[in-house]
XYZ file of C-alpha atoms in Angstrom:
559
model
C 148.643 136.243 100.462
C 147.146 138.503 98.139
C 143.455 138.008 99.019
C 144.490 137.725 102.885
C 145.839 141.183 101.983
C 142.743 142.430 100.067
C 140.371 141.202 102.662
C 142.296 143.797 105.173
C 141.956 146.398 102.585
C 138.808 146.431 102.462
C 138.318 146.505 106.283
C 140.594 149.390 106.623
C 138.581 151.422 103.849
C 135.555 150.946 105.516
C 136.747 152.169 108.867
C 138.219 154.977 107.109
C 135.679 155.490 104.989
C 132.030 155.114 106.265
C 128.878 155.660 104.278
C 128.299 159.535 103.131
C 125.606 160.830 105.556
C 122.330 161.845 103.648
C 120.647 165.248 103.622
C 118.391 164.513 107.062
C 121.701 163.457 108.578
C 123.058 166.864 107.836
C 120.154 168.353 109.193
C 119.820 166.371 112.019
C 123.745 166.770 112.778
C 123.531 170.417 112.283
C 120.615 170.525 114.563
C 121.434 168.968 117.242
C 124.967 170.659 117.440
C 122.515 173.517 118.456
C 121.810 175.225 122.187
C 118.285 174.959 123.656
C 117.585 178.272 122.980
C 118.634 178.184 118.964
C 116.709 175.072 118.594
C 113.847 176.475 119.835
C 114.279 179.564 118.007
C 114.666 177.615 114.961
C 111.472 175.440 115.445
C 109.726 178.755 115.976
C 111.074 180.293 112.551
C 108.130 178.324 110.380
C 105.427 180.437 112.595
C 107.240 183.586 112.388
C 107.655 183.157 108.869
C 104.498 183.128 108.168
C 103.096 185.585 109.910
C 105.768 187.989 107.878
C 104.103 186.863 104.805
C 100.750 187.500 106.301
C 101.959 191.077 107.091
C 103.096 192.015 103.279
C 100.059 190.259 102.091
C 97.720 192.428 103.957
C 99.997 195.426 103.252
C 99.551 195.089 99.620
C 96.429 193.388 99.203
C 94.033 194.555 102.451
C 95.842 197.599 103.655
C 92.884 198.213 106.125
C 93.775 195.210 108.036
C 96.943 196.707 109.777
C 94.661 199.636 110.432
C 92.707 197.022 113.203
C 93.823 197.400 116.421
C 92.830 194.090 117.674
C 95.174 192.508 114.333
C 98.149 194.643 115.262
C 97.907 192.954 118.852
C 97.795 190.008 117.809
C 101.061 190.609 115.169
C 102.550 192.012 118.382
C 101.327 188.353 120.373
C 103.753 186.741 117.656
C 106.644 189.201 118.024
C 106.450 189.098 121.535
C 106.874 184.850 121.172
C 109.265 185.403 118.811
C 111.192 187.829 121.306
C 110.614 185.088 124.456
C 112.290 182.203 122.417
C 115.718 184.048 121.903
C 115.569 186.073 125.223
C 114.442 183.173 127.636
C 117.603 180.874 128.824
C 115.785 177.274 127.702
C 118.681 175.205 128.432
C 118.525 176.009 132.752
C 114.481 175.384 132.141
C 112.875 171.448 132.600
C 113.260 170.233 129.150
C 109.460 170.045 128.530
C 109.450 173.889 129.234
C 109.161 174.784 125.866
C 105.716 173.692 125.415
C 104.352 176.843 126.231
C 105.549 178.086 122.882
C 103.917 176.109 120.175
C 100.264 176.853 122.904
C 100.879 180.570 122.507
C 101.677 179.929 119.101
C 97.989 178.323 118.670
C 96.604 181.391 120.851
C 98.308 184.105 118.583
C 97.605 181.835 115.179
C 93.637 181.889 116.465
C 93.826 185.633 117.612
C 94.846 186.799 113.968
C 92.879 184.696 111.960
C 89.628 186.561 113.965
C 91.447 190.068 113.656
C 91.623 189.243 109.950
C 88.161 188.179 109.006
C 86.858 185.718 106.604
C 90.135 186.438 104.467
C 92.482 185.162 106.641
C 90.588 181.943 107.616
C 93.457 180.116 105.476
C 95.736 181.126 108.908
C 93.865 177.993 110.202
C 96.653 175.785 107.954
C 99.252 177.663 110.330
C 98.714 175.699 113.465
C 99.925 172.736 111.712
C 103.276 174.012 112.728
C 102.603 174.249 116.278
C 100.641 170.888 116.374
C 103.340 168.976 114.424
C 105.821 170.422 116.285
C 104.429 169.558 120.187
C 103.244 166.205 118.768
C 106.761 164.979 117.595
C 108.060 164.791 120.743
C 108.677 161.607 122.576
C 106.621 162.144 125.630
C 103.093 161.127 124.893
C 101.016 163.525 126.455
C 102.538 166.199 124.032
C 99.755 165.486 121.238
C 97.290 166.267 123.716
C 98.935 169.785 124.290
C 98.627 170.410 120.542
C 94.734 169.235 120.597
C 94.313 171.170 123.198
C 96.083 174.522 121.612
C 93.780 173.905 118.483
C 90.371 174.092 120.692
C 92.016 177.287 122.521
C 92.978 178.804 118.948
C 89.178 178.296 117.909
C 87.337 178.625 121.527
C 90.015 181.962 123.135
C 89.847 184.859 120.646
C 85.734 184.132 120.592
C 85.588 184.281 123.967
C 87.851 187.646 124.513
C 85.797 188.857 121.826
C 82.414 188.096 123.973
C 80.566 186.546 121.372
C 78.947 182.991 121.178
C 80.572 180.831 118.269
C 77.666 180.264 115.348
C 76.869 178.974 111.876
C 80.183 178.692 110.208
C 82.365 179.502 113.214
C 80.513 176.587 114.984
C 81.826 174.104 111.987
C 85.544 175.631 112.559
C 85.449 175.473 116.364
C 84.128 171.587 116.028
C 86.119 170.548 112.477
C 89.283 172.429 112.933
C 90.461 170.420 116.447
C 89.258 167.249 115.370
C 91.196 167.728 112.147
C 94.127 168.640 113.877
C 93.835 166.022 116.275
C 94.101 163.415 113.583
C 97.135 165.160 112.198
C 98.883 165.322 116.260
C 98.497 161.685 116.389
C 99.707 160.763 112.975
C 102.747 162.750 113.751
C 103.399 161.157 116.693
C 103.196 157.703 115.875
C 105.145 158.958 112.740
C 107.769 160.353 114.881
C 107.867 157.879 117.005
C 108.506 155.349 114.285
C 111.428 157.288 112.896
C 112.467 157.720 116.187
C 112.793 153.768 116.652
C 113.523 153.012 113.506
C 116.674 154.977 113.687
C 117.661 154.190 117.100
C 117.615 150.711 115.805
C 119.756 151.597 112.824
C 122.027 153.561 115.037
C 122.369 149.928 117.405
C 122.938 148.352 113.624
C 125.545 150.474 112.444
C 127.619 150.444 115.966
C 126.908 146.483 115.898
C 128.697 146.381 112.723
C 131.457 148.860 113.667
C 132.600 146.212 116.791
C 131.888 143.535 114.345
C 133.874 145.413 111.604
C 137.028 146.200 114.677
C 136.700 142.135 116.009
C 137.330 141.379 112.011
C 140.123 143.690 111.564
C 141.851 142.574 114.593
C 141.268 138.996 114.135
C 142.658 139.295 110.464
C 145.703 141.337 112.321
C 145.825 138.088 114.204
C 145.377 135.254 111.489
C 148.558 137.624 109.722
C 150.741 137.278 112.979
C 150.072 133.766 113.044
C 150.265 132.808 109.994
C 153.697 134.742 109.522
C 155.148 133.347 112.465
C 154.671 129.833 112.337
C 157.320 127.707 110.443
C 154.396 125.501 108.967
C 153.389 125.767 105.005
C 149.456 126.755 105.232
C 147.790 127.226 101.647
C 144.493 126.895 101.400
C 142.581 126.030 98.467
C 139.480 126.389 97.126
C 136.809 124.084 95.663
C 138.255 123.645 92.386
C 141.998 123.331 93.641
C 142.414 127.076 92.632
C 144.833 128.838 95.714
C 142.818 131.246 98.168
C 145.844 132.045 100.470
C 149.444 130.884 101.381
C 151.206 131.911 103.720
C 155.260 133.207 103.883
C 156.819 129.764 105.041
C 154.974 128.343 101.834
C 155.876 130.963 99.119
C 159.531 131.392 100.503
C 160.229 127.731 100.946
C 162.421 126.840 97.566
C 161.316 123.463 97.704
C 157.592 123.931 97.695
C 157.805 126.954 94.856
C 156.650 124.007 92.081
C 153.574 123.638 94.482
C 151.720 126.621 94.654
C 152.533 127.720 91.174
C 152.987 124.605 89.163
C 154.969 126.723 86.518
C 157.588 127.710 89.503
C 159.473 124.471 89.350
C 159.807 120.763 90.293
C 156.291 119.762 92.077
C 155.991 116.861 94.432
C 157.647 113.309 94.338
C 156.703 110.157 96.133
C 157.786 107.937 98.688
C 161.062 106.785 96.287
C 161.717 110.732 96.233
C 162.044 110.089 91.983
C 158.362 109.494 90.811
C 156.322 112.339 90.410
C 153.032 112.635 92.310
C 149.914 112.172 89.510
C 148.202 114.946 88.974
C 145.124 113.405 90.381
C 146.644 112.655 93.976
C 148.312 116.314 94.213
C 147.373 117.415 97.592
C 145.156 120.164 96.180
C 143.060 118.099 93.831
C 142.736 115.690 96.420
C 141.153 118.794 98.923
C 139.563 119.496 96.083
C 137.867 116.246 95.561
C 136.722 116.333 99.461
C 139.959 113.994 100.677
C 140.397 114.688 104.073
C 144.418 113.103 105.120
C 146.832 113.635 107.526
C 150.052 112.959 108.172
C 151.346 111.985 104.510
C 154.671 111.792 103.523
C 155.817 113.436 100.446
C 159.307 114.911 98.770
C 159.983 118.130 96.923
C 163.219 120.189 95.993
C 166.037 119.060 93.374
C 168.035 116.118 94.246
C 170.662 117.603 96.014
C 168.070 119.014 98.237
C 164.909 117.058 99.175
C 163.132 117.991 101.650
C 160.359 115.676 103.197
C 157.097 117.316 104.000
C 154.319 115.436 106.432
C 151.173 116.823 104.270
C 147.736 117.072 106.177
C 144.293 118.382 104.542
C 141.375 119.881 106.152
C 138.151 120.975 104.456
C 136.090 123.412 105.643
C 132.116 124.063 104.185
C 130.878 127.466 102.615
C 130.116 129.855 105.197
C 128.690 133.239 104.623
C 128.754 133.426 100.733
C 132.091 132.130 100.380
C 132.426 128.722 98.716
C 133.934 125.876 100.522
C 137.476 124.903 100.454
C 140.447 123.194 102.555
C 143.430 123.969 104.945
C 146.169 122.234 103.329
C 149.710 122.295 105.935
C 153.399 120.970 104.947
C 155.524 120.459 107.602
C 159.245 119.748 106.984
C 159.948 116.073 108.536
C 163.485 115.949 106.822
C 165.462 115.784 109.927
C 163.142 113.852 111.215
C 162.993 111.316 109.006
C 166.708 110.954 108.535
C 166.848 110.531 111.981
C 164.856 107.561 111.849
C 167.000 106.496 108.531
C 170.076 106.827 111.058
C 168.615 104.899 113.889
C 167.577 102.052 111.391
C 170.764 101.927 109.717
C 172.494 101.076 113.143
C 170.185 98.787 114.485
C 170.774 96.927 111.284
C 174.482 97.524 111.523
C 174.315 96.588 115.287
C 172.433 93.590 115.062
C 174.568 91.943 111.897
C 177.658 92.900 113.913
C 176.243 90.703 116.868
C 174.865 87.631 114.447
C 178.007 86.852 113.609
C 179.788 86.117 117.153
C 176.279 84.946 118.741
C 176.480 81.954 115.904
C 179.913 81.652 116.415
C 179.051 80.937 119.791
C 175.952 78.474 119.507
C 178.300 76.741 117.142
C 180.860 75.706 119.547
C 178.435 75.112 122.082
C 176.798 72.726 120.339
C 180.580 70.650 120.254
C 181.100 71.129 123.943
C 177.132 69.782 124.464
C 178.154 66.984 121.856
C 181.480 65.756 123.563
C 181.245 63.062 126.580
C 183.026 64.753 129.606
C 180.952 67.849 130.534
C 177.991 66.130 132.396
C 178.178 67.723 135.419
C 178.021 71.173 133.591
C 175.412 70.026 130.683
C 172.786 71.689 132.213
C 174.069 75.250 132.704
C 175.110 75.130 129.188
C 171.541 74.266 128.174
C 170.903 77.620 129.863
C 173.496 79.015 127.916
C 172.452 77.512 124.860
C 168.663 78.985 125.353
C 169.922 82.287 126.023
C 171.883 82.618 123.340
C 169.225 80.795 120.880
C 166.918 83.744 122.539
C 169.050 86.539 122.155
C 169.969 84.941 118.522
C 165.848 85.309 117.266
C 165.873 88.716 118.822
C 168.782 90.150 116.790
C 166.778 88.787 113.642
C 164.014 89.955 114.485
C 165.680 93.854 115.115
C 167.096 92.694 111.003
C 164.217 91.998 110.220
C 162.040 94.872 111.382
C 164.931 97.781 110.507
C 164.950 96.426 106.851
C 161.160 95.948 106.525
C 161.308 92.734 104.535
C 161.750 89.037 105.410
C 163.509 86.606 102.696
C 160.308 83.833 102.616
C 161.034 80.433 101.722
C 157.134 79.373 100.340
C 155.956 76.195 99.854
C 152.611 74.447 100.427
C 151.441 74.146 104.243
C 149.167 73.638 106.232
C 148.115 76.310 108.045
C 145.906 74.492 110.693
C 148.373 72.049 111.737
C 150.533 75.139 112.025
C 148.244 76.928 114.601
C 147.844 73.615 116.075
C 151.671 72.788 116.572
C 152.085 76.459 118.474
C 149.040 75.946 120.418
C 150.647 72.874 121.843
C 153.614 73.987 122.646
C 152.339 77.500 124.246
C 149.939 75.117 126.131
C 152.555 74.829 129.379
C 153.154 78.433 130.097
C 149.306 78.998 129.738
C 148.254 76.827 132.244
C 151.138 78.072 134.069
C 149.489 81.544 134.299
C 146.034 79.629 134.709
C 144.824 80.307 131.450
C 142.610 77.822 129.213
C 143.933 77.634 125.366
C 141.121 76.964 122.962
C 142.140 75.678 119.564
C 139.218 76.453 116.332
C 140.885 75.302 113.436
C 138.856 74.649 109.790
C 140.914 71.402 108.719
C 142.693 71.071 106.875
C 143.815 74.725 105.692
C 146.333 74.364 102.965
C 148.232 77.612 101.725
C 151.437 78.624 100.450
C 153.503 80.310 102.916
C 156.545 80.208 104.426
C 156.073 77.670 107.556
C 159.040 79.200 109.655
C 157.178 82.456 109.680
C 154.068 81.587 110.125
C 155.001 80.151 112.823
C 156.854 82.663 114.510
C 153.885 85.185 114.304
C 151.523 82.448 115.713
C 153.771 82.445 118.325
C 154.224 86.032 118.685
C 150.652 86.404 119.216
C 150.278 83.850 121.654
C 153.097 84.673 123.760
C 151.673 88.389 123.731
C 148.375 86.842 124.553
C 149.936 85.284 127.390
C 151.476 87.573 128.518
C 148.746 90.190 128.829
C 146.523 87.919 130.615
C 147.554 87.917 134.345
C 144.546 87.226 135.528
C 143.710 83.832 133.873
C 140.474 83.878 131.014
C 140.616 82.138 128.046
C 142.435 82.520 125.060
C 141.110 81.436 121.546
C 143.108 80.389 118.411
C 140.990 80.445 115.329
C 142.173 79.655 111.597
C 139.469 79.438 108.697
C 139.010 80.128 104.992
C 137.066 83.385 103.490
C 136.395 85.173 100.817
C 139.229 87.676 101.314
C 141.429 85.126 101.830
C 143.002 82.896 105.243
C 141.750 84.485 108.248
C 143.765 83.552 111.322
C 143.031 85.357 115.181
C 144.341 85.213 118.517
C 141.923 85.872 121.208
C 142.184 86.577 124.987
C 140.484 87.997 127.862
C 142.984 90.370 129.235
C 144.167 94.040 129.800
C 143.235 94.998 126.333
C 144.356 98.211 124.674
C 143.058 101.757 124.374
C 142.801 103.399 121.145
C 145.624 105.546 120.953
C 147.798 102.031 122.127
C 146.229 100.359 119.302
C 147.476 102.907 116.968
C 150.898 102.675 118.443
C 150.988 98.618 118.544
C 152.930 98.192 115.466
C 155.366 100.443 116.000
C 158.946 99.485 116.659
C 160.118 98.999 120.448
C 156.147 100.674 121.520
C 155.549 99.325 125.071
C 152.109 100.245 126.820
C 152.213 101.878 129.511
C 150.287 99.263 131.644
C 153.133 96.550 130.542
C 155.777 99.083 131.914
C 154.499 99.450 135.217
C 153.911 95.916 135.615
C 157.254 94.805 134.259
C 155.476 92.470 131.806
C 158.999 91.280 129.569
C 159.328 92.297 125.980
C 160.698 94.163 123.482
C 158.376 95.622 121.925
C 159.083 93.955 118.397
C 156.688 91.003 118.263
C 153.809 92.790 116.581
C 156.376 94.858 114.130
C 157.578 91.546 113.118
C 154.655 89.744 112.703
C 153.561 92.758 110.792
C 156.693 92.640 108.213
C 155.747 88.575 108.006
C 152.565 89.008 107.003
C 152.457 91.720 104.331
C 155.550 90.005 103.211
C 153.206 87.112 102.584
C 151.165 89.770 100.251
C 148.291 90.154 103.454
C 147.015 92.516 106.550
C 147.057 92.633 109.971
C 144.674 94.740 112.767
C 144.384 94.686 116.229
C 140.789 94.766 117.632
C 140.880 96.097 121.832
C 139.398 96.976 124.580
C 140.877 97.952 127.962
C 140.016 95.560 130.818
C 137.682 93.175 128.313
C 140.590 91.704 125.414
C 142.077 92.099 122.287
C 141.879 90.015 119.177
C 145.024 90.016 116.417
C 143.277 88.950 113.186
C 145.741 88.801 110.501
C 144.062 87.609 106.669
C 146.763 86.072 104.009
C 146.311 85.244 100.190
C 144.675 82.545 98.738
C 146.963 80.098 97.100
């Protein structure tokens, strides 16, 4: 289960360790671990910043400036925002509060660039900090509040200063907001694009986590599973190659030659001595897109061979991975020397009684031969019929436990065959009110044994008889094809379901629907016509329909 294994690996190592965050996810991490009040500080640090460079650059380059009393208020405008950021408690504030800092940021930005002069126009660049910073949040009326700071940073310090914006101020007080006002927007929709765009790869990421835990504990479950069941799983891929087995297949000593060919004795056949081709392995049959179930093979040394009902299962590719099939061995060796056992003493059973049973017709034949029992000659007709029936039915129980018939073949007719049964079934139809219809092709010549041809004719029509309560009609229907002598027994009666069908030819099967009407039998008819006929080298089906019929085709050799 090495890959099984790996595949878990893997799953644990990404649980345990995820993707190494990037530097914004620091950041953002770092940020947001943050109070209100820090953050905001923080935010404000670009601003103040600045404005400390614009103090050392006027100190050494325009010391003059910092003699201005209207610039020193305005450097006092900042410290006193600076101040209000750390000293204000933001957090117990409405969480939109903080606006009022980037605005008075704008105000002061505005009210130095004026103290300053014409040098210090380049402060203008400065309420990008403010602007970006209002326009990034979420709500949508916060780019407006940085448009608006922009006009008051142009529009305020003229109008403190009482004089009328002109010339080139005019261009700054028009320019400068619409400028900015392209930037707010911008970083909005900006914003709010990152802003989805990582909510959605925040959804992603804990999508794929549950997916990642459903994996893991589904693979936790496929490893219970497959450890606890007694069943040999290995499954294969394309090519034949193994993907996975599980314990019950490696630790199984008779299956060790199958996974690894190298390991030891592979699989045998039926005869548990002939090895199994290489070509109808299980695996290269999976391989070759052979879907089976159910088949019986043999592995293990000879002193212990085990017999294994072998199923295959493909499955298609599926997410990358390339296709493949479920391949199960389950151990059927008890079972199938059970079935050995209860063959070998039906066959024991039934020779034991063929011996006294014709010891028994024998002498009644004498009594029935010798003058003196009239007045008793027709209960031992009774007895004679009874044992005569009992007699077939022990032969037939030979028959079907050793799967072969001895066949005495010669050349026949198989139409006056058909015909000969028909007659003589043709009492106990019309007894049950049916109508027997005989379509023969005559003559029909073939070389079979007569005796049991005949007894499956009249297998089938005493089962068609039987399972025709009602009345109908039955047809009886011999004719030559291609494939060979094509004989069928037709009626109108209870028919069979599916799963009966499957079940017909097996030994002793009784429907359900004969059971509860008590129609007689023993359930050996078909398995015995069955034996007959592929002892004859041919097939047999059953063709059925509950409440409508069945037909019973069976097809022998040509001559």
């Amino acid at each position: 289960m090495q890959e099984q294994q790996g595949v878990a690996d893997v799953a644990g190592q990404a649980r345990r360790a995820p993707m190494q965050p990037v530097v914004s996810d620091r950041l953002d991490s770092l940020f947001g671990g943050l109070s209100a009040r820090k953050r905001i500080a923080v935010c404000q640090l670009p601003v103040s910043a600045t404005v400390g460079l614009v103090v050392l650059a006027a100190a050494a380059f325009s010391p003059a400036t910092l003699a201005s009393n209207l610039f020193m208020a305005a450097l006092l405008f900042h410290v006193a925002i600076a101040a209000a950021c750390v000293a204000i408690p933001w957090g117990r504030l409405p969480a939109s509060a903080f606006a009022v800092i980037p605005l008075l940021d704008c105000l002061a930005i505005g009210f130095t660039r004026e103290a300053g002069g014409p040098a210090f126009s380049v402060l203008s660049v400065t309420l990008l900090f403010p602007v970006i910073w209002l326009s990034a949040q979420v709500r949508p009326y916060m780019p407006v509040l940085a448009i608006v700071g922009t006009v008051l940073s142009t529009v305020a310090p003229s109008f403190v200063q009482g004089s009328v914006p002109a010339g080139g101020s005019m261009i700054r007080v028009l320019i400068l907001p619409l400028v900015m006002a392209v930037v707010a927007v911008s970083a909005h929709v900006v914003a709010t694009t990152l802003r989805r765009h990582r909510a959605r790869i925040v959804q992603d990421e804990q999508d794929l986590a549950r997916t990642l835990d459903e994996s893991v504990r589904r693979q936790g479950l496929l490893d219970a599973v497959l450890k606890a069941v007694g069943v040999g799983v290995w499954v294969v891929d394309a090519r034949g190659r193994t993907v996975l087995a599980n314990k019950a297949m490696r630790t199984d000593p008779a299956l060790a030659g199958v996974v690894d060919p190298s390991g030891g004795q592979g699989l045998l056949m039926a005869d548990r001595c002939t090895p199994v081709p290489a070509a109808l392995l299980p695996a290269a049959r999976a391989a070759a897109g052979d879907a089976f179930a159910d088949e019986l093979y043999w592995a293990g040394p000879p002193e212990r061979q085990h017999a294994y009902s072998v199923s295959s299962h493909g499955f298609p590719p599926v997410g990358g991975q390339g296709a493949g099939a479920v391949i199960t061995f389950v151990d059927v060796t008890s079972l199938v020397s059970a079935l050995a056992a209860k063959d070998d003493f039906v066959a024991t059973v039934s020779h034991e009684l063929r011996t006294p049973l014709t010891s028994i017709l024998g002498y009644l034949e004498l009594v029935l031969d010798e003058p003196g029992h009239e007045d008793v000659r027709e209960e031992l007709n009774v007895v004679r019929r009874n044992a005569e029936h009992l007699l077939n039915l022990v032969n037939d129980l030979i028959a079907v436990a050793s799967e072969r018939v001895d066949l005495s073949l010669e050349e026949t007719d198989l139409a006056r065959l058909l015909a000969l049964e028909v007659d003589a079934a043709q009492p106990k139809a019309a007894g049950n009110g049916l109508q027997l219809v005989l379509d023969a092709e005559e003559p029909l010549p073939a070389r079979v044994d007569p005796e049991r041809i005949s007894q499956v004719f009249r297998n089938l029509l005493s089962n068609a008889i039987k399972y025709s309560p009602n009345g109908g009609t039955i047809t009886a229907r011999a004719l030559s094809t291609g494939s060979g002598m094509a004989c069928s027994i037709t009626d109108t009666g209870l028919g069979m379901t599916a799963e009966e069908q499957e079940q017909a030819f097996t030994k002793f099967f009784r429907s359900a629907r004969s059971r509860e009407t008590a129609i007689p039998g023993a359930g050996l008819g078909l398995p015995v016509s069955k034996t007959i006929v592929e002892g004859h080298g041919g097939s047999i089906s059953l063709d059925s329909e509950p409440g409508v019929g069945t037909t019973a085709t069976f097809i022998l050799p040509h001559a």
